[in-house]
XYZ file of C-alpha atoms in Angstrom:
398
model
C 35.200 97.452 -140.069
C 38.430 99.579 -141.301
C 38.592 101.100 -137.364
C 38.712 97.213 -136.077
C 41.347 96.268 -138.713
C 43.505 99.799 -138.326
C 43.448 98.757 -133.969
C 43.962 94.803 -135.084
C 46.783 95.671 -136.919
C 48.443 97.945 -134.131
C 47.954 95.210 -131.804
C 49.637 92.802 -134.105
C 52.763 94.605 -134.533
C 53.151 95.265 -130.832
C 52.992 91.279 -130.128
C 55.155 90.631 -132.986
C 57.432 93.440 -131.172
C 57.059 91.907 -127.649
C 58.071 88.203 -129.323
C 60.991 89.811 -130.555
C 62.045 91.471 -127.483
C 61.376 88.150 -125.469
C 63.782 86.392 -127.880
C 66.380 88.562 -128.203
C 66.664 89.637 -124.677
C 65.851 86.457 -122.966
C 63.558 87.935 -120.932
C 59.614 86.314 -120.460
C 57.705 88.836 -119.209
C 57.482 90.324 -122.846
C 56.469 86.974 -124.191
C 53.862 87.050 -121.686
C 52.849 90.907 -122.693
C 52.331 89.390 -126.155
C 50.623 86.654 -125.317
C 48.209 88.716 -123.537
C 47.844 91.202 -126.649
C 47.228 88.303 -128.916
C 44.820 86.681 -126.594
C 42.620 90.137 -126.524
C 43.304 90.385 -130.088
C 41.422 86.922 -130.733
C 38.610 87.712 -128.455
C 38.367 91.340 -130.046
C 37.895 89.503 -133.916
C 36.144 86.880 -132.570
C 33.287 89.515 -130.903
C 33.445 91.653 -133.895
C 32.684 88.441 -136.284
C 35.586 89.430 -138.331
C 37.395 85.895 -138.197
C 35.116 84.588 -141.386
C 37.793 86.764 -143.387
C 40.979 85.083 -142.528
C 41.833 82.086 -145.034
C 39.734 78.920 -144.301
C 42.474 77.227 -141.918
C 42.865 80.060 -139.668
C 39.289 80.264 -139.580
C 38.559 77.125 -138.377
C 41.905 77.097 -135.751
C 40.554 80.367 -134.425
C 36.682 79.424 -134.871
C 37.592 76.647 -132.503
C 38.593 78.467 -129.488
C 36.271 79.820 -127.490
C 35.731 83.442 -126.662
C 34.947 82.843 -122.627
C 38.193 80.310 -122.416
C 40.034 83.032 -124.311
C 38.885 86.095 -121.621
C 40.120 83.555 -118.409
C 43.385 82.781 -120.140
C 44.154 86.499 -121.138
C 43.105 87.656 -117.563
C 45.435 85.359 -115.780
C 48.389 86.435 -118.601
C 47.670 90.198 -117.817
C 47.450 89.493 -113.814
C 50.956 88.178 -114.345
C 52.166 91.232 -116.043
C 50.626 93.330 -113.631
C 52.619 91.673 -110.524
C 55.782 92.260 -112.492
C 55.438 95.629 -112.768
C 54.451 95.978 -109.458
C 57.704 94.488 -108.597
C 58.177 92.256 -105.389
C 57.980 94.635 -102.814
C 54.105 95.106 -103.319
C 53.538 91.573 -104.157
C 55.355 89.419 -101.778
C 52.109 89.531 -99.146
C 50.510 86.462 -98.138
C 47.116 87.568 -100.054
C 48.504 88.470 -103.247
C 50.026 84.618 -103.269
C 46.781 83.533 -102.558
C 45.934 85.727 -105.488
C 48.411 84.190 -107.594
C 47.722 80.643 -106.861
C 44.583 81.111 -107.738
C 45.052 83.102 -110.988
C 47.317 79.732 -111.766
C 44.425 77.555 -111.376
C 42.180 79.976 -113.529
C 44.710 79.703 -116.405
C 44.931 76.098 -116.169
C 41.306 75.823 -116.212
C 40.789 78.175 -118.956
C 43.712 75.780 -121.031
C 41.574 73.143 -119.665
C 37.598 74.026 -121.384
C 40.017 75.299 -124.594
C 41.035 72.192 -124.987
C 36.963 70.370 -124.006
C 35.618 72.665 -126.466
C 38.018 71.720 -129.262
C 37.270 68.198 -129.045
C 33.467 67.992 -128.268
C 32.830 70.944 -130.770
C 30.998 68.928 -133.376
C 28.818 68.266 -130.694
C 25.351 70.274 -130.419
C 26.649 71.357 -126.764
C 24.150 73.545 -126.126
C 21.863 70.801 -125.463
C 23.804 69.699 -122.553
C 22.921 70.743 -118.860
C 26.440 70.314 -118.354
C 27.876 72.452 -120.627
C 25.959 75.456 -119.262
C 26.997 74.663 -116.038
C 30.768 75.064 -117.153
C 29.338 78.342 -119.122
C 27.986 79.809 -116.010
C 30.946 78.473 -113.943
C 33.310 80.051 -116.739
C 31.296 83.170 -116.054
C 32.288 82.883 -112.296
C 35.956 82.806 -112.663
C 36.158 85.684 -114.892
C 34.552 88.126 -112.118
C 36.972 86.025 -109.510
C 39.990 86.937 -111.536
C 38.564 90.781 -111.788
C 38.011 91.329 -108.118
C 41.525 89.576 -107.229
C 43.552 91.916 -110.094
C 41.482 94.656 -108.608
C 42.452 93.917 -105.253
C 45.973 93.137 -106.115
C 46.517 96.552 -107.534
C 44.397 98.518 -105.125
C 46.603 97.014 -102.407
C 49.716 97.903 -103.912
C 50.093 101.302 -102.577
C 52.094 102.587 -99.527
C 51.408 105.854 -98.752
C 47.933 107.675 -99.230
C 48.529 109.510 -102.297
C 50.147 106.685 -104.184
C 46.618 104.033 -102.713
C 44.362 106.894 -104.678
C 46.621 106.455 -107.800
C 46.081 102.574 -107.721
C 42.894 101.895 -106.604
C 42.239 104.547 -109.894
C 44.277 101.611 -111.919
C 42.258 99.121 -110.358
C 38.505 100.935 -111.582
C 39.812 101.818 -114.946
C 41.280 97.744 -115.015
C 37.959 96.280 -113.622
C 35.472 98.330 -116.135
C 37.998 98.979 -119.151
C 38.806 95.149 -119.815
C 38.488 92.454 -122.795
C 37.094 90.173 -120.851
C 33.550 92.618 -119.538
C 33.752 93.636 -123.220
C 32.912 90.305 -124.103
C 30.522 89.580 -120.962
C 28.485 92.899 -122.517
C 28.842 91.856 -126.144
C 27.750 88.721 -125.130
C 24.474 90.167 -123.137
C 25.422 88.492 -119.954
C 26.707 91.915 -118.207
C 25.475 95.200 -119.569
C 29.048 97.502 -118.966
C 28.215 100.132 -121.674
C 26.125 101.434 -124.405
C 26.887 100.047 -128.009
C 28.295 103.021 -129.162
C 31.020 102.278 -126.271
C 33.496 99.658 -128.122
C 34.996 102.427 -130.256
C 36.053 103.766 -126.940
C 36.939 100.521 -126.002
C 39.586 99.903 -128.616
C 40.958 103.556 -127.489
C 41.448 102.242 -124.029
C 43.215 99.583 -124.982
C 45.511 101.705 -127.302
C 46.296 103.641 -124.188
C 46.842 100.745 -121.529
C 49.025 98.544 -124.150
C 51.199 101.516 -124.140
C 51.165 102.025 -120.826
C 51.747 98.370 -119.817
C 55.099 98.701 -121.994
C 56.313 101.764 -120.885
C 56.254 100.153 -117.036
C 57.353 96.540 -118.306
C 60.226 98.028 -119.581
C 61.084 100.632 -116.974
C 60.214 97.909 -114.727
C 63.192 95.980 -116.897
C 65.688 98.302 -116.933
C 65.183 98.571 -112.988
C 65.868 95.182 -112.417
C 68.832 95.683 -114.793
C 70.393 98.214 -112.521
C 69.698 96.206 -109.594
C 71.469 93.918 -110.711
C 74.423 95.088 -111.999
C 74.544 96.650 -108.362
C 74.350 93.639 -106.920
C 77.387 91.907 -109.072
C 79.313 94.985 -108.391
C 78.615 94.752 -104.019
C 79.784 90.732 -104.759
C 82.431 91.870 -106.736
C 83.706 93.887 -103.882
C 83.075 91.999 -101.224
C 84.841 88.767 -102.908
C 87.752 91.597 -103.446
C 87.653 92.063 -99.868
C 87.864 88.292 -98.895
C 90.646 88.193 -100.955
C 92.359 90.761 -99.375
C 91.858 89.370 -95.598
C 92.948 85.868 -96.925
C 96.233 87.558 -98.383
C 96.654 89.497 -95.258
C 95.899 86.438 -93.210
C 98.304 84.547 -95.125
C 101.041 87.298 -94.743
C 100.544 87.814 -90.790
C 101.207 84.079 -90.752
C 104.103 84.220 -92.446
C 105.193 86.886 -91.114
C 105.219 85.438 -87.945
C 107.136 82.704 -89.003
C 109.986 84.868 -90.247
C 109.758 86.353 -86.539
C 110.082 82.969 -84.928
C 112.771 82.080 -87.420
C 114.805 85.359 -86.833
C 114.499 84.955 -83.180
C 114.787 81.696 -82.037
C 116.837 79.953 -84.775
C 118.610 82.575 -85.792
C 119.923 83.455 -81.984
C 120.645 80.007 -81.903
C 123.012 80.475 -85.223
C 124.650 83.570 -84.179
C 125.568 81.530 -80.628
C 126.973 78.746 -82.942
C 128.943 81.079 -84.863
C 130.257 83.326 -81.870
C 131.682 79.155 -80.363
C 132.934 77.865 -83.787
C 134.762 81.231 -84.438
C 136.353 81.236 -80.485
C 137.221 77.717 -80.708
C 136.861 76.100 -84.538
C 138.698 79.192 -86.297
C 140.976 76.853 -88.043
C 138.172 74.877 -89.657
C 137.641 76.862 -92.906
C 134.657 74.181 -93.218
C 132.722 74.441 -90.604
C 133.120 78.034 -90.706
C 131.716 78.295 -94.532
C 128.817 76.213 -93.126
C 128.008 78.496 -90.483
C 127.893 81.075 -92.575
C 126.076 79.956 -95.179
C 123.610 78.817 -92.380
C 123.391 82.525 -91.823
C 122.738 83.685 -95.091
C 120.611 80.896 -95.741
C 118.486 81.960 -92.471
C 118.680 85.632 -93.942
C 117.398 84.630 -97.214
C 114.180 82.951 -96.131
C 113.659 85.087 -93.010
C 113.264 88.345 -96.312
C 110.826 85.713 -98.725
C 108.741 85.166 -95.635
C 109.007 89.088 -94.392
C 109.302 90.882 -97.421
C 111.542 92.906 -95.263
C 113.691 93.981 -98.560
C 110.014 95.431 -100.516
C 110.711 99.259 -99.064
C 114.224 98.539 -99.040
C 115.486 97.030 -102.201
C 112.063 98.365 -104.171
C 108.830 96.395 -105.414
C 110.379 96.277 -108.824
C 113.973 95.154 -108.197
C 112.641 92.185 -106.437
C 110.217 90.937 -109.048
C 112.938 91.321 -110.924
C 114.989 88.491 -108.958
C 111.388 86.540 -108.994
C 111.556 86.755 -112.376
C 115.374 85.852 -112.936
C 114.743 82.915 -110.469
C 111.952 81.475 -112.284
C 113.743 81.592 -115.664
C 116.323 79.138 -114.267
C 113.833 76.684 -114.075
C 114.469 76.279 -117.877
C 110.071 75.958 -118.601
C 109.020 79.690 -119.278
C 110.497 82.802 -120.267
C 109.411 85.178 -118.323
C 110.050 88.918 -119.122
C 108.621 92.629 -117.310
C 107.952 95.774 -118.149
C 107.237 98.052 -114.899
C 106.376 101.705 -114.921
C 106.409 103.757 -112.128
C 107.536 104.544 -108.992
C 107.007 101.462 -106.621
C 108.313 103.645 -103.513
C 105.208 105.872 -103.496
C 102.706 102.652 -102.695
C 102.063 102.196 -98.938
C 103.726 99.611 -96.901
C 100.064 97.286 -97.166
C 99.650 97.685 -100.852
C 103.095 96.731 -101.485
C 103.023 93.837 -100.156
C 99.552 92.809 -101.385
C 100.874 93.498 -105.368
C 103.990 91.895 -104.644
C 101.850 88.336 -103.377
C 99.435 88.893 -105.980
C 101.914 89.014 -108.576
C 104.505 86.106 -107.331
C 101.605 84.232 -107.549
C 100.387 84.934 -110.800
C 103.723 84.303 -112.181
C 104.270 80.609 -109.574
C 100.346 79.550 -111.667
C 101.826 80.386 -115.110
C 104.508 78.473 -114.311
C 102.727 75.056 -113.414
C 99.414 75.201 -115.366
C 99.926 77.274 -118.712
C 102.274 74.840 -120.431
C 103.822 78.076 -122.031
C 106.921 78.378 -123.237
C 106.743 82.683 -122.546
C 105.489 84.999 -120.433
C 104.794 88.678 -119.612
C 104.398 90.481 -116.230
C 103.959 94.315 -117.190
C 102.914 96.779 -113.783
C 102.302 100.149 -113.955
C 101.943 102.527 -111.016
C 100.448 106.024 -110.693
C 99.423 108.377 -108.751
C 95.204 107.380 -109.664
C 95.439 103.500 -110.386
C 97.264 100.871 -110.435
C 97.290 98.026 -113.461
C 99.012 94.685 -113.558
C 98.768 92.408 -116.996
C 100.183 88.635 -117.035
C 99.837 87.143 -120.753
C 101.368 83.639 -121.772
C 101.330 82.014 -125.271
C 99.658 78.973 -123.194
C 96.460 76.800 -123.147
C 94.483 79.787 -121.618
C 91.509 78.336 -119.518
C 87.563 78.813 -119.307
C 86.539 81.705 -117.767
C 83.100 80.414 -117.082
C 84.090 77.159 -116.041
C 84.085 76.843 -112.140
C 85.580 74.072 -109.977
């Protein structure tokens, strides 16, 4: 009696582990590992008669489930366990969802004659044809769910070496299991010798360990996965971003051509006839001119033309005087580095980047100040906006 209670207890504090894991990481899969350990746990005191010494409640909650509906529900838990550590790519065949489907219906039908025996207990059931029919029936979808977990596992395998290893599993799961200890307790299927259950409880030491060493290897692998995957969508959405931006930019940048060449041809021929025959008019002249420098200006916003020229810095610096005329934010910079040493590409990509950044704090922060601070070496490259604004919900998506 101590050996059952010193294995009981074990099996109690890894469920009460697994609940905790399941609620703290969010994660099911070790709510289901618990649930299975508590469902063998229940069969294993129920089989041992040990349940008379619990306090007279718990007695009669667990004295009302019976052991057979117990053994069909914990077999269709641990199936589920098994095809997660599995993983998908040895359980996304067509047979093993057949498999699954009907390891669903076997749990629902084990909930199902938990719930019949409850109510119709106080009944002398053994007198009813019909309730060994559901016995025997009950008997029949405990070998079904051995034979498909069997299969399941013994299927698993790729190569030769790693089929031996599992159809190994798949023996030691289909003779080493709660559910054919009860079937042999029981007398219906003679597995072992009585001296066998102190074995037993050994084998289940060994495969509760096991099954949490590979749930949570099996965990952490999914983990990796994806944090792999966020980082290739993380990249890739950095990539779309930079073909939009240099989409955007070849547009533009064909403007400015178009602008340069056709209008501003068209001004220069203007100029060259107002200054032959309209030199007098100081007026017209001025407007001319400031047509030109007008044409200039935008021609180097679209282009950029002035970035290598006048410097990356120098002209955020006449972003930033320009938007501080607009009277709404106070912008100021710090920038560290040398902007010359950036290719021609990059340069232009931090310079849209940042107008931009500095164009949104200006119509959606409702600040009254701003920061821009860019720093440029040789191994990275960091750029920091911060306002004293509303700020916005980084999880909220439009």
């Amino acid at each position: 009696l101590s050996l059952i209670f010193f294995f009981s207890g074990c099996f109690v504090l890894v469920v009460l582990i697994s609940f905790l894991m399941a609620f703290v990481i969010r994660e099911r899969i070790f709510f289901y590992y618990g649930m299975y350990v508590l469902s063998v746990i229940l069969l294993l005191l129920s089989q041992e008669l040990v349940l008379p010494v619990f306090p007279a409640k718990l007695f009669h909650l667990f004295n009302g489930i019976h052991p057979m509906s117990l053994a069909i529900i914990g077999l269709s838990i641990h199936y589920w366990v098994i095809l997660y550590t599995l993983g998908k790519r040895n359980t996304q065949t067509k047979l093993t969802r057949l498999f699954t489907l009907i390891n669903q219906g076997c749990f629902y039908y084990g909930l199902l004659t938990i719930t019949g025996y409850l109510v119709f207990r106080s009944y002398p059931l053994m007198e009813y044809t019909l309730y060994h029919n559901f016995y025997y029936f009950s008997i029949g979808v405990v070998f079904l769910q051995l034979v498909i977990t069997f299969l399941t596992i013994a299927f698993a395998g790729s190569g030769v070496r790693e089929r031996v290893m599992y159809v190994a599993a798949a023996i030691l799961l289909f003779y080493f299991n709660p559910a054919g200890y009860y079937l042999n307790y029981s007398g219906i299927v003679y597995y072992y010798e009585i001296t066998y259950p102190n074995y037993f409880y050994r084998f289940l030491c060994i495969e509760f360990i096991g099954m949490g060493f590979l749930i949570s290897w099996k965990y952490r692998q999914i983990l990796i996965d994806k944090e792999a995957v966020s980082r290739e969508y993380h990249q890739l959405e950095q990539s779309s971003y930079l073909r939009e931006m240099q989409a955007k930019e070849q547009k533009q940048l064909q403007i400015a051509r178009d602008l340069h060449d056709d209008l501003g041809a068209t001004l220069s021929a203007l100029k060259l006839v107002i200054t032959n025959n309209y030199s007098g008019d100081s007026d017209l002249m001025n407007m001319i001119s400031r047509a030109n420098t007008d044409l200039r200006y935008f021609f180097s916003k679209l282009s950029a033309v002035d970035l290598k020229k006048k410097g990356l810095f120098k002209i955020l610096e006449e972003k930033k005087h320009e938007l501080n005329r607009t009277g709404k934010v106070k912008f100021s910079s710090i920038f560290i580095g040398d902007d010359q040493s950036m290719e021609e590409g990059l340069l232009m990509d931090v310079y849209r980047m940042t107008s931009e950044l500095m164009v949104n704090i200006l119509k959606h922060s409702a600040a009254s100040e701003a920061s821009i601070q860019l720093i440029i070496d040789d191994s990275h490259l960091e750029l920091i906006t911060e306002d004293n604004g509303i700020g916005y919900d980084a999880d909220h998506q439009d």
